[in-house]
Each structure stands twice: as structure tokens, then as C-alpha cells.
Amino acid sequence: QGAFGWNNGNLLPPYEAGARGYLDWNGIINPMAAAIKTAWAVTTVSETYLYELHQNSLGLESLFRDEWRKQWGIINGIDAHVWDPETDPMIQHRLQKGNIKDFKARNKAVLCEWFGFSPDLPLISFIGRLVGEKGVDLLPDTYRRSIYNGVQANYLVLGTGEPWTQNQFRALAHQFQGRINAVIDYNEALSHQIYAGSDFLIMPSRVEPCGLNQMYAMRYGTIPIVRAIGGLKDTVPDIAEPGGTGRGIRFDQFSVEDAAHAIYRAASMWHLEPGIVALLRERIMAVDFSWERTISKYREVYQKVGADISPLPLPETLAKTAVQPEAKKARVMPKPAAKKAPPKSTEDKGTATDKTKPAPRRKASPKPPPGKPAPAVKKKRTGKASTPEEKPPVTGPAPNPAEKKKK
């Protein structure tokens, strides 16, 4: 909150005496409280997280409740072009012709081969930071209990974080070979493959204002298992709720019992009700989590507070910069075929250079051979490789992480 005592108030820039009441909260200077008091609108990244701030916000609870009329909770968006199962270059098998069943089966087979799992059991994965905020310390005992209770499922973990937690997952992978595996690493390409090939993604967070991983998972047909807090609660209605709007499985309490029961529900559904799993995958892959949807929500807020949201014209200098790449593209595309020069032009050029030192013929040089277009024009034509539109190729997943670990 950036709070500090009034004894350091002289460090503030000059302000009107009447503004002291805005700066003060519980006898100290609190910039966060001042911002909430004076803002036209206050937004958080989910409605449930906004409600949670009313219950626990480290001393600002009453202020949040008093200013409720100007508060909105808006879920973040994801880049639907990056997280696209039809075009994702980081996964082994892309979604083709809407065949979700084949898409999931083939990508799961890749993970099972890499990590020594049986494809006949549901694969439940965790991706993220191995820290207390994400609730990942709940998982070791949850996985043990599930295995000892006979729940037929496999577990995969990807992430880095607190050393104690990392060692816990290494020990689990050693103890339950073929059932649990862990990659203690940050690997973007592998995370895409796990989203594509897993059956479920578990997120037992202690706090989660919005959460993005559950959205990535649903984009790839992976059913989320989440704790009912913050943005997880808003984006993942439970499949048991009436109305046919469920998207996953939720549990309320931060406890091994609740988390293990959620895993039991997921595994039972996978084994006993494959038709429901297939319908659920279709439903969650159709949900719009794009930034366009999120931006429209923010536009509504700005309109409600009377803000002018009409597009501003670009300054002249910025406008020129903005059209520069398009202008370059127009000059180099399409690239014309090289014209053949008449033989005489070669001879004429040769006699012209005889007055000084004869130029070597057909010697490798950045200059064009005789009879070709002038150098200035040629440079424009061959500048295509340096245009802003060109991007380096994106590589696929890293080599088999399981093999890397064995080494």
C-alpha cells in the first residue's frame, strides 16, 4: 500500500492543505487509500477478488465497503493468437478439423512417452511457480492420499520455486515412478504441450486475483480443478451447478481432504463418464477469454464515469512512424523477376572501366553483376529480410524432459 508515517510527510511534493484528509488513513500516509478515495473508478481483475478485498485487505476493508459504488471486477484476457490449438507451433499435434478427441489423445500420448505414464489413466498436471501463494505445498500430501486411496490417475508437475517444495516433488517422482513425475524448470514450450496433452489442470491457490493458467488449459480442452477463490471461482463454474454452465471441478477449503476429493471426482468422471468429459471439452474450448472481450468491459466502465473513449488522432510524427513498416512492405512486395540485360551493355560497361583499373569479372561482391538493375534499386528489392514483418521461426518443444532429467 506504500504507507509511511507523517514524520516523513515533508518528502511529499507540495499539496493543498485540504488534501491532507485524502492522504491520511489510520493516522499514517497511505497512497493506496488516497487513490481509492479520489478515483472515479476502481477495478480489480475479478469480481470475487473484489469481494475478498471487502473481507480482507490489510486494513482497508471498511474503505472498500464504503466506496463500493465505483468498483468493478473485470477478468483479464489471454492472447488467443498465442494460445491457439489450431496454430500453436510449440505443440506436437495441432487441432485439425475440430477433432478434439484425436487432438487430445495424440498430445497425451506424447507426454506419456516422455514421462513414462500409462495413457489408460487420466493425467492431472500442475504448471506454475512452486510457492505458497499458489498452494502447491498442498499437493504432495494430496497426491499421496489419492494414490493410497486407490484413485487411478497420474500426476505431472512443471515449475520452479521454493527449494523445499522442489525437493518434495523430486522425492515423490522417485517414490511413485510411473505415477508422478516432475520437471523442476521453466519451459514455455513444454507448458504448451502439457496444456494440450493433459486431461486436467489443478490449481489449489491460496490467493488468485485472476489466474490465467485455467484459461490456457480450457483453450486446449484441459478441464480445470481449482480452489473456489478469486478469478478461479469466476471463470470455472463447477460441473455440478445447475444450468449446464459448468467448466470444471471446484473445492472450497484449502485442505488435503477437499483437494483429494476434487481429484477423486475428476478421475471418476474420466473413467465412468467419457461422454460427459467429451462434451465438457467442447464447451470449455468454445469460451471466449480474448482481450477483446475484456477491453469491451473496461470501455463500459470508462463510459459510466463520463470518460471520452473516442480514438485520439496520432501526432504527425507518430503517424509517420506507424505507417513506415507498411510503406516498406509495399516497396518490396511483390518482388519482380530479374531482367536479362542485352550483351552490348556488358561490353559498354567494360570499356568504361578500362580508363581506370579493369574490374574483375564475375567476382563475388555485394555489387550486382553487369547488366543488372542499379545498386540503389537492388538494395531496396533485397531489403525484405530486414523488414519489421519478418520474424524468427519459433522452435518446438525442447527434447524429452524426462531424458534430460535422467542425465
CSV table of C-alpha atoms in Angstrom, one decimal:
chain,number,residue,atom,x,y,z
A,1,GLN,CA,0.0,0.0,0.0
A,2,GLY,CA,3.0,2.3,0.2
A,3,ALA,CA,2.1,3.6,3.6
A,4,PHE,CA,4.5,5.6,5.8
A,5,GLY,CA,4.4,7.9,8.8
A,6,TRP,CA,3.5,11.6,8.8
A,7,ASN,CA,7.0,12.3,10.3
A,8,ASN,CA,8.2,11.8,6.7
A,9,GLY,CA,5.4,13.9,5.2
A,10,ASN,CA,8.0,16.5,4.2
A,11,LEU,CA,9.1,14.2,1.4
A,12,LEU,CA,5.8,14.6,-0.4
A,13,PRO,CA,5.6,17.2,-3.2
A,14,PRO,CA,3.6,20.3,-2.3
A,15,TYR,CA,-0.1,19.8,-1.9
A,16,GLU,CA,-3.1,21.8,-0.8
A,17,ALA,CA,-3.9,21.8,2.9
A,18,GLY,CA,-7.4,20.4,2.2
A,19,ALA,CA,-5.9,17.2,0.7
A,20,ARG,CA,-4.5,16.0,4.0
A,21,GLY,CA,-7.7,14.1,4.7
A,22,TYR,CA,-7.3,12.1,1.4
A,23,LEU,CA,-3.7,11.1,2.3
A,24,ASP,CA,-4.4,10.1,5.8
A,25,TRP,CA,-5.6,6.6,6.8
A,26,ASN,CA,-5.5,5.4,10.4
A,27,GLY,CA,-3.0,8.1,11.3
A,28,ILE,CA,-0.5,7.5,8.5
A,29,ILE,CA,0.0,8.4,4.9
A,30,ASN,CA,-1.5,5.7,2.7
A,31,PRO,CA,-1.2,6.3,-1.1
A,32,MET,CA,-3.4,3.2,-1.8
A,33,ALA,CA,-6.2,4.6,0.4
A,34,ALA,CA,-5.9,8.0,-1.1
A,35,ALA,CA,-6.2,6.5,-4.6
A,36,ILE,CA,-9.4,4.6,-3.7
A,37,LYS,CA,-10.9,7.8,-2.1
A,38,THR,CA,-10.2,10.0,-5.1
A,39,ALA,CA,-10.5,7.7,-8.1
A,40,TRP,CA,-13.5,7.9,-10.4
A,41,ALA,CA,-13.5,4.1,-10.7
A,42,VAL,CA,-11.7,1.3,-9.0
A,43,THR,CA,-11.2,-2.0,-10.9
A,44,THR,CA,-9.9,-5.4,-9.9
A,45,VAL,CA,-9.2,-8.4,-12.1
A,46,SER,CA,-12.2,-10.4,-10.9
A,47,GLU,CA,-15.5,-9.9,-9.1
A,48,THR,CA,-14.8,-12.5,-6.5
A,49,TYR,CA,-11.4,-10.9,-5.7
A,50,LEU,CA,-13.1,-7.6,-5.3
A,51,TYR,CA,-15.5,-9.2,-2.7
A,52,GLU,CA,-12.5,-10.7,-1.0
A,53,LEU,CA,-10.9,-7.3,-0.6
A,54,HIS,CA,-14.0,-6.2,1.3
A,55,GLN,CA,-13.4,-9.0,3.8
A,56,ASN,CA,-9.6,-8.9,4.0
A,57,SER,CA,-7.4,-6.1,2.5
A,58,LEU,CA,-4.9,-5.5,5.3
A,59,GLY,CA,-6.8,-2.6,7.0
A,60,LEU,CA,-8.6,-1.2,4.0
A,61,GLU,CA,-11.8,-3.3,4.4
A,62,SER,CA,-14.1,-0.5,5.6
A,63,LEU,CA,-12.8,1.8,2.8
A,64,PHE,CA,-13.5,-0.8,0.1
A,65,ARG,CA,-17.0,-1.3,1.5
A,66,ASP,CA,-17.7,2.5,1.7
A,67,GLU,CA,-16.6,3.1,-1.9
A,68,TRP,CA,-18.4,0.0,-3.4
A,69,ARG,CA,-20.5,2.1,-5.8
A,70,LYS,CA,-17.4,2.9,-8.0
A,71,GLN,CA,-15.9,-0.6,-8.0
A,72,TRP,CA,-15.8,-3.2,-10.8
A,73,GLY,CA,-14.2,-6.6,-11.2
A,74,ILE,CA,-13.1,-7.5,-14.7
A,75,ILE,CA,-11.4,-10.7,-15.7
A,76,ASN,CA,-8.1,-10.4,-17.6
A,77,GLY,CA,-7.9,-11.7,-21.1
A,78,ILE,CA,-5.4,-14.0,-22.9
A,79,ASP,CA,-3.8,-13.7,-26.3
A,80,ALA,CA,-5.9,-16.0,-28.3
A,81,HIS,CA,-3.4,-15.9,-31.2
A,82,VAL,CA,-0.6,-17.3,-29.0
A,83,TRP,CA,-2.8,-19.8,-27.2
A,84,ASP,CA,-4.5,-21.4,-30.2
A,85,PRO,CA,-4.6,-25.2,-30.6
A,86,GLU,CA,-5.0,-24.9,-34.3
A,87,THR,CA,-1.8,-22.9,-35.0
A,88,ASP,CA,0.4,-23.4,-31.9
A,89,PRO,CA,3.9,-24.2,-33.1
A,90,MET,CA,5.0,-25.4,-29.7
A,91,ILE,CA,2.8,-28.5,-29.5
A,92,GLN,CA,3.4,-31.8,-31.3
A,93,HIS,CA,0.0,-32.2,-32.8
A,94,ARG,CA,-2.4,-29.3,-33.6
A,95,LEU,CA,-6.1,-29.4,-33.6
A,96,GLN,CA,-7.4,-30.3,-37.1
A,97,LYS,CA,-10.9,-30.1,-38.5
A,98,GLY,CA,-12.3,-29.7,-35.0
A,99,ASN,CA,-11.4,-33.3,-34.0
A,100,ILE,CA,-10.9,-32.7,-30.3
A,101,LYS,CA,-10.7,-36.4,-29.3
A,102,ASP,CA,-7.8,-37.0,-31.7
A,103,PHE,CA,-6.1,-33.8,-30.7
A,104,LYS,CA,-6.2,-34.7,-27.0
A,105,ALA,CA,-5.2,-38.4,-27.5
A,106,ARG,CA,-2.2,-37.7,-29.7
A,107,ASN,CA,-0.8,-35.0,-27.5
A,108,LYS,CA,-1.4,-37.0,-24.4
A,109,ALA,CA,0.5,-40.0,-26.0
A,110,VAL,CA,3.5,-37.7,-26.4
A,111,LEU,CA,3.5,-36.8,-22.7
A,112,CYS,CA,3.1,-40.4,-21.7
A,113,GLU,CA,6.0,-41.4,-23.8
A,114,TRP,CA,8.2,-38.6,-22.5
A,115,PHE,CA,7.4,-39.2,-18.8
A,116,GLY,CA,6.6,-42.9,-18.6
A,117,PHE,CA,2.9,-42.7,-17.9
A,118,SER,CA,0.1,-45.0,-19.0
A,119,PRO,CA,-2.4,-43.4,-21.4
A,120,ASP,CA,-5.1,-45.5,-19.8
A,121,LEU,CA,-5.2,-43.3,-16.7
A,122,PRO,CA,-6.2,-39.6,-16.6
A,123,LEU,CA,-3.3,-37.2,-16.5
A,124,ILE,CA,-3.6,-34.4,-13.9
A,125,SER,CA,-1.0,-31.6,-14.2
A,126,PHE,CA,0.2,-28.6,-12.3
A,127,ILE,CA,2.0,-25.7,-14.1
A,128,GLY,CA,3.3,-22.7,-12.2
A,129,ARG,CA,5.5,-21.3,-9.5
A,130,LEU,CA,6.2,-23.7,-6.7
A,131,VAL,CA,5.4,-21.1,-4.0
A,132,GLY,CA,3.0,-20.9,-1.1
A,133,GLU,CA,0.7,-18.4,-2.9
A,134,LYS,CA,-0.1,-21.0,-5.5
A,135,GLY,CA,-0.9,-23.5,-2.8
A,136,VAL,CA,1.4,-26.0,-4.3
A,137,ASP,CA,2.6,-27.2,-0.9
A,138,LEU,CA,-0.8,-28.8,-0.6
A,139,LEU,CA,-0.2,-31.2,-3.5
A,140,PRO,CA,2.4,-33.7,-2.2
A,141,ASP,CA,0.2,-35.0,0.6
A,142,THR,CA,-2.9,-34.7,-1.7
A,143,TYR,CA,-1.2,-36.9,-4.3
A,144,ARG,CA,0.0,-39.4,-1.7
A,145,ARG,CA,-3.5,-39.7,-0.2
A,146,SER,CA,-5.1,-40.1,-3.7
A,147,ILE,CA,-2.7,-42.9,-4.6
A,148,TYR,CA,-3.1,-44.7,-1.3
A,149,ASN,CA,-6.9,-44.5,-1.6
A,150,GLY,CA,-6.8,-46.2,-5.0
A,151,VAL,CA,-7.6,-43.2,-7.2
A,152,GLN,CA,-6.4,-44.2,-10.7
A,153,ALA,CA,-4.7,-41.1,-12.1
A,154,ASN,CA,-1.2,-39.9,-13.0
A,155,TYR,CA,0.4,-36.6,-12.0
A,156,LEU,CA,2.8,-34.2,-13.7
A,157,VAL,CA,4.4,-31.1,-12.3
A,158,LEU,CA,6.2,-28.3,-14.1
A,159,GLY,CA,7.7,-25.3,-12.4
A,160,THR,CA,10.4,-23.8,-10.1
A,161,GLY,CA,10.2,-22.1,-6.8
A,162,GLU,CA,10.9,-22.8,-3.1
A,163,PRO,CA,13.7,-25.4,-2.6
A,164,TRP,CA,11.7,-27.3,0.0
A,165,THR,CA,8.8,-27.7,-2.4
A,166,GLN,CA,11.0,-28.6,-5.3
A,167,ASN,CA,12.6,-31.4,-3.3
A,168,GLN,CA,9.2,-32.7,-2.2
A,169,PHE,CA,8.2,-33.3,-5.9
A,170,ARG,CA,11.6,-34.8,-6.7
A,171,ALA,CA,11.1,-37.3,-3.8
A,172,LEU,CA,7.5,-38.0,-5.0
A,173,ALA,CA,8.7,-38.7,-8.5
A,174,HIS,CA,11.3,-41.2,-7.2
A,175,GLN,CA,8.8,-42.9,-4.8
A,176,PHE,CA,5.9,-43.2,-7.3
A,177,GLN,CA,7.7,-43.9,-10.6
A,178,GLY,CA,5.2,-44.2,-13.4
A,179,ARG,CA,2.5,-42.3,-11.4
A,180,ILE,CA,4.2,-39.0,-10.6
A,181,ASN,CA,6.8,-37.0,-12.5
A,182,ALA,CA,8.2,-33.5,-12.1
A,183,VAL,CA,10.2,-31.1,-14.2
A,184,ILE,CA,11.8,-28.5,-12.0
A,185,ASP,CA,12.3,-26.0,-14.7
A,186,TYR,CA,10.7,-23.1,-16.6
A,187,ASN,CA,9.9,-24.3,-20.1
A,188,GLU,CA,7.5,-22.4,-22.2
A,189,ALA,CA,7.3,-25.0,-25.0
A,190,LEU,CA,6.7,-27.8,-22.6
A,191,SER,CA,4.0,-25.9,-20.8
A,192,HIS,CA,2.1,-25.6,-24.1
A,193,GLN,CA,2.5,-29.4,-24.7
A,194,ILE,CA,1.2,-30.1,-21.2
A,195,TYR,CA,-1.9,-27.9,-21.7
A,196,ALA,CA,-2.5,-29.8,-24.9
A,197,GLY,CA,-1.9,-33.3,-23.6
A,198,SER,CA,-3.3,-33.2,-20.1
A,199,ASP,CA,-6.8,-34.3,-19.1
A,200,PHE,CA,-7.0,-32.0,-16.0
A,201,LEU,CA,-5.1,-29.0,-14.6
A,202,ILE,CA,-5.1,-28.5,-10.9
A,203,MET,CA,-4.8,-25.0,-9.2
A,204,PRO,CA,-5.0,-25.2,-5.4
A,205,SER,CA,-4.1,-21.5,-4.9
A,206,ARG,CA,-4.2,-19.7,-1.5
A,207,VAL,CA,-4.9,-16.4,-3.4
A,208,GLU,CA,-5.6,-15.9,-7.1
A,209,PRO,CA,-6.9,-12.4,-8.0
A,210,CYS,CA,-7.5,-13.6,-11.6
A,211,GLY,CA,-5.5,-16.6,-12.8
A,212,LEU,CA,-4.5,-17.3,-16.4
A,213,ASN,CA,-3.5,-20.9,-16.4
A,214,GLN,CA,-7.1,-22.1,-16.1
A,215,MET,CA,-7.9,-20.1,-19.2
A,216,TYR,CA,-4.9,-21.5,-21.2
A,217,ALA,CA,-6.0,-25.0,-20.1
A,218,MET,CA,-9.6,-24.6,-21.3
A,219,ARG,CA,-8.4,-23.2,-24.6
A,220,TYR,CA,-6.7,-26.7,-25.1
A,221,GLY,CA,-9.6,-28.8,-23.8
A,222,THR,CA,-8.0,-29.5,-20.4
A,223,ILE,CA,-10.5,-29.5,-17.6
A,224,PRO,CA,-9.5,-27.3,-14.6
A,225,ILE,CA,-9.6,-28.4,-11.0
A,226,VAL,CA,-9.5,-25.2,-8.9
A,227,ARG,CA,-10.0,-23.8,-5.5
A,228,ALA,CA,-13.0,-21.6,-5.4
A,229,ILE,CA,-11.3,-18.2,-4.8
A,230,GLY,CA,-10.7,-15.0,-6.9
A,231,GLY,CA,-10.7,-15.3,-10.6
A,232,LEU,CA,-10.7,-19.1,-10.4
A,233,LYS,CA,-14.2,-19.1,-9.0
A,234,ASP,CA,-15.4,-16.6,-11.6
A,235,THR,CA,-14.0,-18.5,-14.6
A,236,VAL,CA,-14.6,-22.1,-13.6
A,237,PRO,CA,-18.2,-22.8,-12.5
A,238,ASP,CA,-18.5,-26.3,-11.1
A,239,ILE,CA,-20.0,-29.1,-13.3
A,240,ALA,CA,-22.4,-29.9,-10.5
A,241,GLU,CA,-24.1,-26.4,-10.7
A,242,PRO,CA,-27.5,-26.3,-12.4
A,243,GLY,CA,-28.0,-24.8,-15.8
A,244,GLY,CA,-25.3,-26.7,-17.8
A,245,THR,CA,-22.7,-23.9,-17.4
A,246,GLY,CA,-20.1,-25.9,-15.6
A,247,ARG,CA,-16.5,-25.8,-16.8
A,248,GLY,CA,-14.6,-27.8,-14.2
A,249,ILE,CA,-14.3,-29.0,-10.7
A,250,ARG,CA,-14.0,-26.7,-7.7
A,251,PHE,CA,-13.2,-27.2,-4.0
A,252,ASP,CA,-13.7,-24.7,-1.2
A,253,GLN,CA,-11.3,-25.3,1.7
A,254,PHE,CA,-7.5,-25.2,1.5
A,255,SER,CA,-7.1,-28.7,2.8
A,256,VAL,CA,-5.8,-32.1,1.7
A,257,GLU,CA,-9.3,-33.6,2.2
A,258,ASP,CA,-11.0,-31.1,-0.2
A,259,ALA,CA,-8.3,-31.3,-2.8
A,260,ALA,CA,-8.2,-35.1,-2.8
A,261,HIS,CA,-11.9,-35.3,-3.1
A,262,ALA,CA,-11.8,-33.0,-6.1
A,263,ILE,CA,-9.2,-35.3,-7.7
A,264,TYR,CA,-11.4,-38.3,-6.9
A,265,ARG,CA,-14.4,-36.5,-8.7
A,266,ALA,CA,-12.2,-35.8,-11.7
A,267,ALA,CA,-10.8,-39.3,-12.0
A,268,SER,CA,-14.2,-40.9,-11.6
A,269,MET,CA,-15.7,-38.8,-14.3
A,270,TRP,CA,-12.9,-39.6,-16.7
A,271,HIS,CA,-13.2,-43.4,-16.1
A,272,LEU,CA,-17.0,-43.7,-15.8
A,273,GLU,CA,-18.5,-40.9,-17.9
A,274,PRO,CA,-16.3,-40.3,-21.0
A,275,GLY,CA,-19.2,-38.8,-22.8
A,276,ILE,CA,-19.5,-36.0,-20.3
A,277,VAL,CA,-15.8,-35.4,-20.5
A,278,ALA,CA,-16.0,-35.0,-24.3
A,279,LEU,CA,-19.0,-32.6,-24.0
A,280,LEU,CA,-17.2,-30.6,-21.3
A,281,ARG,CA,-14.1,-30.3,-23.5
A,282,GLU,CA,-16.2,-28.9,-26.4
A,283,ARG,CA,-17.8,-26.4,-24.0
A,284,ILE,CA,-14.7,-25.0,-22.4
A,285,MET,CA,-12.8,-24.7,-25.8
A,286,ALA,CA,-15.6,-22.5,-27.0
A,287,VAL,CA,-15.4,-20.0,-24.2
A,288,ASP,CA,-14.2,-16.5,-25.2
A,289,PHE,CA,-11.3,-15.4,-23.0
A,290,SER,CA,-9.8,-13.0,-25.5
A,291,TRP,CA,-8.6,-9.5,-24.7
A,292,GLU,CA,-11.3,-8.0,-27.0
A,293,ARG,CA,-14.0,-9.2,-24.5
A,294,THR,CA,-12.0,-7.7,-21.6
A,295,ILE,CA,-11.4,-4.4,-23.3
A,296,SER,CA,-15.2,-4.0,-24.0
A,297,LYS,CA,-15.8,-4.3,-20.3
A,298,TYR,CA,-13.3,-1.6,-19.5
A,299,ARG,CA,-14.9,0.6,-22.1
A,300,GLU,CA,-18.2,0.3,-20.3
A,301,VAL,CA,-16.6,1.4,-17.1
A,302,TYR,CA,-15.0,4.5,-18.7
A,303,GLN,CA,-18.3,5.4,-20.3
A,304,LYS,CA,-20.1,5.1,-16.9
A,305,VAL,CA,-17.7,7.6,-15.3
A,306,GLY,CA,-18.0,10.0,-18.2
A,307,ALA,CA,-14.6,9.5,-19.8
A,308,ASP,CA,-14.2,10.3,-23.5
A,309,ILE,CA,-13.2,7.0,-25.1
A,310,SER,CA,-13.2,8.1,-28.7
A,311,PRO,CA,-9.9,7.3,-30.5
A,312,LEU,CA,-7.3,10.1,-30.5
A,313,PRO,CA,-5.6,11.1,-33.7
A,314,LEU,CA,-1.9,10.2,-33.7
A,315,PRO,CA,0.6,13.1,-33.7
A,316,GLU,CA,2.1,13.7,-37.1
A,317,THR,CA,5.5,12.2,-36.1
A,318,LEU,CA,3.9,9.1,-34.6
A,319,ALA,CA,1.6,8.7,-37.6
A,320,LYS,CA,4.6,8.7,-39.9
A,321,THR,CA,6.3,6.1,-37.8
A,322,ALA,CA,3.2,4.0,-37.7
A,323,VAL,CA,2.9,3.7,-41.5
A,324,GLN,CA,6.6,3.2,-42.1
A,325,PRO,CA,6.6,-0.6,-42.0
A,326,GLU,CA,3.6,-0.7,-44.4
A,327,ALA,CA,5.4,1.6,-46.8
A,328,LYS,CA,8.5,-0.6,-46.8
A,329,LYS,CA,6.4,-3.7,-47.4
A,330,ALA,CA,4.7,-2.0,-50.4
A,331,ARG,CA,8.1,-1.3,-52.0
A,332,VAL,CA,9.5,-4.9,-51.7
A,333,MET,CA,6.4,-6.9,-52.4
A,334,PRO,CA,5.9,-8.3,-54.9
A,335,LYS,CA,9.5,-8.9,-55.9
A,336,PRO,CA,9.8,-8.6,-59.7
A,337,ALA,CA,11.8,-11.1,-61.7
A,338,ALA,CA,15.3,-10.0,-62.7
A,339,LYS,CA,15.6,-8.7,-66.2
A,340,LYS,CA,18.2,-10.0,-68.7
A,341,ALA,CA,20.5,-7.3,-69.9
A,342,PRO,CA,21.5,-7.1,-73.6
A,343,PRO,CA,25.1,-8.3,-74.3
A,344,LYS,CA,26.1,-4.8,-75.5
A,345,SER,CA,25.5,-3.3,-72.1
A,346,THR,CA,28.2,-5.6,-70.7
A,347,GLU,CA,30.7,-4.5,-73.3
A,348,ASP,CA,29.9,-0.9,-72.9
A,349,LYS,CA,30.4,-1.2,-69.1
A,350,GLY,CA,33.7,-3.0,-69.6
A,351,THR,CA,35.1,-0.2,-71.9
A,352,ALA,CA,34.0,2.4,-69.4
A,353,THR,CA,36.1,0.8,-66.6
A,354,ASP,CA,39.2,0.5,-68.9
A,355,LYS,CA,40.1,4.1,-68.2
A,356,THR,CA,40.9,3.2,-64.7
A,357,LYS,CA,41.6,-0.3,-63.4
A,358,PRO,CA,39.8,-3.2,-65.1
A,359,ALA,CA,37.2,-4.7,-62.7
A,360,PRO,CA,37.4,-8.5,-62.3
A,361,ARG,CA,34.6,-10.3,-64.0
A,362,ARG,CA,32.1,-12.4,-62.0
A,363,LYS,CA,34.0,-11.9,-58.7
A,364,ALA,CA,31.9,-12.3,-55.6
A,365,SER,CA,30.9,-8.9,-54.5
A,366,PRO,CA,28.0,-7.1,-52.9
A,367,LYS,CA,27.6,-5.1,-56.1
A,368,PRO,CA,25.2,-6.5,-58.8
A,369,PRO,CA,26.8,-8.1,-61.9
A,370,PRO,CA,26.9,-6.0,-65.1
A,371,GLY,CA,23.6,-5.7,-66.8
A,372,LYS,CA,21.5,-6.0,-63.6
A,373,PRO,CA,19.5,-3.1,-62.1
A,374,ALA,CA,21.2,-0.2,-60.4
A,375,PRO,CA,22.6,-0.9,-56.9
A,376,ALA,CA,20.2,1.5,-55.2
A,377,VAL,CA,17.2,-0.2,-56.6
A,378,LYS,CA,18.6,-3.7,-55.9
A,379,LYS,CA,19.2,-2.8,-52.2
A,380,LYS,CA,15.5,-1.9,-51.9
A,381,ARG,CA,14.5,-5.1,-53.6
A,382,THR,CA,16.7,-7.3,-51.3
A,383,GLY,CA,15.8,-5.4,-48.1
A,384,LYS,CA,12.9,-7.8,-47.5
A,385,ALA,CA,14.9,-9.8,-44.9
A,386,SER,CA,15.3,-6.8,-42.6
A,387,THR,CA,11.7,-5.6,-42.7
A,388,PRO,CA,9.8,-5.5,-39.4
A,389,GLU,CA,7.3,-8.0,-40.7
A,390,GLU,CA,9.9,-10.8,-40.8
A,391,LYS,CA,10.0,-12.9,-37.6
A,392,PRO,CA,12.4,-15.6,-36.5
A,393,PRO,CA,10.9,-19.1,-36.6
A,394,VAL,CA,9.5,-20.4,-33.3
A,395,THR,CA,11.1,-23.6,-32.2
A,396,GLY,CA,9.1,-26.5,-31.0
A,397,PRO,CA,9.2,-28.2,-27.6
A,398,ALA,CA,12.6,-29.0,-26.0
A,399,PRO,CA,13.9,-32.5,-26.2
A,400,ASN,CA,12.4,-35.1,-24.0
A,401,PRO,CA,12.5,-33.5,-20.5
A,402,ALA,CA,12.4,-36.9,-18.9
A,403,GLU,CA,15.6,-37.9,-20.7
A,404,LYS,CA,17.2,-34.7,-19.8
A,405,LYS,CA,16.4,-35.3,-16.1
A,406,LYS,CA,17.9,-38.8,-16.2
A,407,LYS,CA,21.2,-37.3,-17.4
